[in-house]
PDB file of C-alpha atoms in Angstrom:
ATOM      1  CA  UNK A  25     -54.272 -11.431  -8.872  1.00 46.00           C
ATOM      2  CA  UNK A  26     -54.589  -7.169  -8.906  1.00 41.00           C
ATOM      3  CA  UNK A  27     -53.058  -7.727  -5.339  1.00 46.00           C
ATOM      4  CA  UNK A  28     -49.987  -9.348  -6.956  1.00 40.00           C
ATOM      5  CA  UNK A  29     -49.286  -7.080  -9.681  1.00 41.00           C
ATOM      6  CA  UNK A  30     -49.440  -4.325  -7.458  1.00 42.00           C
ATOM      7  CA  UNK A  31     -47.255  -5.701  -4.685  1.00 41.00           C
ATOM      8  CA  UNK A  32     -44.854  -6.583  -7.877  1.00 43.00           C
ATOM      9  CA  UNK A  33     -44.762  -2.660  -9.137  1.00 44.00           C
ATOM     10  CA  UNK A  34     -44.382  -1.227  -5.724  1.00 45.00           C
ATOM     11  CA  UNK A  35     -41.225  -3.635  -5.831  1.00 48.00           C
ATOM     12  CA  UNK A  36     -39.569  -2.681  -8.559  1.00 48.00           C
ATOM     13  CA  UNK A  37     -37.341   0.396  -9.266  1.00 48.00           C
ATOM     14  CA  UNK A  38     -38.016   3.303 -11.651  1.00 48.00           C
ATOM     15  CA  UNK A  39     -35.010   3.320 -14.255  1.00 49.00           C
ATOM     16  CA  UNK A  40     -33.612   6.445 -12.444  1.00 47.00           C
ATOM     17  CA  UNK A  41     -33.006   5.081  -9.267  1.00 46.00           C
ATOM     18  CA  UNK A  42     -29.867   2.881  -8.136  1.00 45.00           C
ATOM     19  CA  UNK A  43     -30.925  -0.519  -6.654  1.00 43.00           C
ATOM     20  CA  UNK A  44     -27.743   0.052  -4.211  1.00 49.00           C
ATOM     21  CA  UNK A  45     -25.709   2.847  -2.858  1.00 51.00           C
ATOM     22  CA  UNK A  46     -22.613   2.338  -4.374  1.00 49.00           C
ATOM     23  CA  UNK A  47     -19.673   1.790  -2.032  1.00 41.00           C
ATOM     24  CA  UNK A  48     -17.680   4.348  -1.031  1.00 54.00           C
ATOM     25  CA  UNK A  49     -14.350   4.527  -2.220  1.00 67.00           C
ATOM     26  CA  UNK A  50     -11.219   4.420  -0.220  1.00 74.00           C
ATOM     27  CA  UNK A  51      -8.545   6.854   0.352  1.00 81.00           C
ATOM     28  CA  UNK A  52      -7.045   8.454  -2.803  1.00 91.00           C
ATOM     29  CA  UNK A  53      -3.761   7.500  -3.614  1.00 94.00           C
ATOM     30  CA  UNK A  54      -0.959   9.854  -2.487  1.00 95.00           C
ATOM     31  CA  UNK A  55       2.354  10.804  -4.818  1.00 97.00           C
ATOM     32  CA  UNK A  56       4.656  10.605  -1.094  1.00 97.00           C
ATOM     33  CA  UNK A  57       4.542   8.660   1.579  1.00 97.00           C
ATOM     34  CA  UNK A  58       7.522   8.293   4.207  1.00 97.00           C
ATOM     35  CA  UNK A  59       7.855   4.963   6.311  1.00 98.00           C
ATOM     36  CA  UNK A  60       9.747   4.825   9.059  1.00 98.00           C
ATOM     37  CA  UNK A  61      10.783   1.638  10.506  1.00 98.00           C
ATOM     38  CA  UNK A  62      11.007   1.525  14.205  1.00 98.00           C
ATOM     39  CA  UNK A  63      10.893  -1.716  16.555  1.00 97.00           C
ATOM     40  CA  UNK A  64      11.949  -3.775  13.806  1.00 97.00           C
ATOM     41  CA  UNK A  65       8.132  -2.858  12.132  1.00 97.00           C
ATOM     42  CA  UNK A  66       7.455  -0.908   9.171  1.00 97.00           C
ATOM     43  CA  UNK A  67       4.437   0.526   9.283  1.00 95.00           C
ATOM     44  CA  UNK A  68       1.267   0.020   7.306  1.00 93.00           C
ATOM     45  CA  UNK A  69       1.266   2.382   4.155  1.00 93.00           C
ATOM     46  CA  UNK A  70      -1.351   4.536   2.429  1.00 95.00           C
ATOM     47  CA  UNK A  71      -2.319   4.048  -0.765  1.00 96.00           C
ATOM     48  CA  UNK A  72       0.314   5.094  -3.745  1.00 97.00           C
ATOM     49  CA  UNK A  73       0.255   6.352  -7.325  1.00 97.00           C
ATOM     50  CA  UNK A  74       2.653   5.408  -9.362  1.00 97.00           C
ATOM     51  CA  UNK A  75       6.478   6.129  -9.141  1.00 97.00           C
ATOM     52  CA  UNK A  76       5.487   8.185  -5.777  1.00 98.00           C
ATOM     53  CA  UNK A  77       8.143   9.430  -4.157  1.00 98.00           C
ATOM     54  CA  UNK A  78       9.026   6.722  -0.847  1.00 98.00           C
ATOM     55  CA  UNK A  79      11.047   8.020   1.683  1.00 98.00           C
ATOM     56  CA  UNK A  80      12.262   5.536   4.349  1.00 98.00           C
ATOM     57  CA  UNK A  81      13.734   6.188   7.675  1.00 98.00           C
ATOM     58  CA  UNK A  82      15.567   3.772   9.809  1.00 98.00           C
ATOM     59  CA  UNK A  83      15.243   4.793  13.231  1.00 98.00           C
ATOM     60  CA  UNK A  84      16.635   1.690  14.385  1.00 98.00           C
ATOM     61  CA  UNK A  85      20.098   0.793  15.733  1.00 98.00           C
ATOM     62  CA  UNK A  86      20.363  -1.992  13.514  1.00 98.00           C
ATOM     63  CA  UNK A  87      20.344  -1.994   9.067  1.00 98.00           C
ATOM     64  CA  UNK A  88      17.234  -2.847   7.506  1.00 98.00           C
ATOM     65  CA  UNK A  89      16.079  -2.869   3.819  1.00 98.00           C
ATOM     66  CA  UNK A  90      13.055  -2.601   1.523  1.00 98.00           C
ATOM     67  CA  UNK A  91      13.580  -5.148  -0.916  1.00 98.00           C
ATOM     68  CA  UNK A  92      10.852  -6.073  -3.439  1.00 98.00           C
ATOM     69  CA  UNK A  93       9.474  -9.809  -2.496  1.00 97.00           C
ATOM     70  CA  UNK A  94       9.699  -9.461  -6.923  1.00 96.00           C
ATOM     71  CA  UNK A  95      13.241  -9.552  -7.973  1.00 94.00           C
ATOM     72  CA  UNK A  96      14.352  -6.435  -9.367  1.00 95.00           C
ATOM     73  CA  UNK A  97      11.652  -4.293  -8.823  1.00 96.00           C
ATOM     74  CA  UNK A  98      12.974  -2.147  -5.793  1.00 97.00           C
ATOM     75  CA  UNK A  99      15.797  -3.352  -3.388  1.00 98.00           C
ATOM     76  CA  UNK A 100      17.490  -0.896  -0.359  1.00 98.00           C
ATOM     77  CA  UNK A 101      19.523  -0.777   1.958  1.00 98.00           C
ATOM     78  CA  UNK A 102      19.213   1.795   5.124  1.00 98.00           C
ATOM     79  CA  UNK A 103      21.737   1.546   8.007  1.00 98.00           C
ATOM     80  CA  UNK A 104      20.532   3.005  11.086  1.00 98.00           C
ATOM     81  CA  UNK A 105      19.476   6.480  11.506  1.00 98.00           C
ATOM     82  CA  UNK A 106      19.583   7.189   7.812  1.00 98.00           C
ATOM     83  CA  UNK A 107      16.904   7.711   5.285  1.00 98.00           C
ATOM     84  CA  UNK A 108      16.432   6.521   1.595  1.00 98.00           C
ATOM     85  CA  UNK A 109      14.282   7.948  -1.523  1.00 98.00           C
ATOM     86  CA  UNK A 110      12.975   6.617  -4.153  1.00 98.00           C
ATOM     87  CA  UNK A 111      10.171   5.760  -6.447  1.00 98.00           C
ATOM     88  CA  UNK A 112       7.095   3.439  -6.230  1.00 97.00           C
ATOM     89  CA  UNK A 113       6.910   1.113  -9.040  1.00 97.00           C
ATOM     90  CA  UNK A 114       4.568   2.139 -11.945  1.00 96.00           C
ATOM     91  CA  UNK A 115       2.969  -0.965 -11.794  1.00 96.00           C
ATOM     92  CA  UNK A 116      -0.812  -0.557 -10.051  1.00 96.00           C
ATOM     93  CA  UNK A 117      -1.207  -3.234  -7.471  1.00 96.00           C
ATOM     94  CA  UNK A 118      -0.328  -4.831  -4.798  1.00 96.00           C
ATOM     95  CA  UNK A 119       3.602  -5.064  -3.738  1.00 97.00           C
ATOM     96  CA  UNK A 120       4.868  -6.886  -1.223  1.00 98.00           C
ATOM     97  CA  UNK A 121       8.371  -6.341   0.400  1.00 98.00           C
ATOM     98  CA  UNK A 122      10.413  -7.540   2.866  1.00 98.00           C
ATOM     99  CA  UNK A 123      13.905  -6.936   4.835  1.00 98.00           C
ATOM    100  CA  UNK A 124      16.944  -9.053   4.077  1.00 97.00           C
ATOM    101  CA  UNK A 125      18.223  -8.702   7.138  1.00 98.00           C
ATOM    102  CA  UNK A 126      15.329  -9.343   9.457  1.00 97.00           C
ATOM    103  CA  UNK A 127      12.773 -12.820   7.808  1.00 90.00           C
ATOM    104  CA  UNK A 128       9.895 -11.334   9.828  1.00 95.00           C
ATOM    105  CA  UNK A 129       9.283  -7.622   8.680  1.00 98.00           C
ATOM    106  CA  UNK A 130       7.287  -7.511   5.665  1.00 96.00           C
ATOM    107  CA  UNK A 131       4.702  -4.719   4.542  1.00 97.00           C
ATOM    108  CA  UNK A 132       3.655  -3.921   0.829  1.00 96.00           C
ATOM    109  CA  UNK A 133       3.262  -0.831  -1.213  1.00 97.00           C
ATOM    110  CA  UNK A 134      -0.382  -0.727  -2.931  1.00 96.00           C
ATOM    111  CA  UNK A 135      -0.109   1.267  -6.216  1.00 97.00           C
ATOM    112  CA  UNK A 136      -3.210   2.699  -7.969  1.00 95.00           C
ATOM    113  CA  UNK A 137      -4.677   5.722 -10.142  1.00 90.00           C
TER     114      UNK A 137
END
């Protein structure tokens, strides 16, 4: 019976310690971020705060947009070779968004503090 109360304390934790290393976190959240489509692909984006500044480039030979898969929330056009600003929704989470002109390119914006 000793044998079991022992094995029990040697068990436990002392109130200072931390029963599990708490998990990293990821990258902070950055106020700009430029994405530049190429290849009919945007590319995957960093973490955002909110209403960073997003500049996109269209280095394609064909127009694209960004449009919100949320109606209203962002929607742009960006003919080839030119580049369009403006701000990530202040909305934290996760934003998916498309282009109008091309059904397969889709990427999201993720928005946090």
């Amino acid at each position: 019976m000793l044998a079991l109360v022992v094995l029990a304390a040697a068990c436990g934790n002392d109130a200072g310690e931390e029963s599990a290393a708490a998990a990293p976190p990821g990258p902070p959240p950055i106020p700009t971020v430029t994405i530049t489509i190429e290849n009919l692909e945007y590319p995957g984006t960093p973490p955002i705060t909110p209403g960073a500044q997003i500049t996109v480039v269209n280095n394609d030979l064909v127009m694209h947009s960004i449009t919100s898969k949320r109606p209203g929330l962002f929607d742009h056009d960006i003919a080839p070779g030119q580049t369009v600003i403006f701000r990530a929704p202040g909305e934290i989470g996760s934003h998916p968004f498309y282009c109008k002109y091309h059904g397969l390119m889709d990427g999201w914006l993720s928005v946090r503090q």
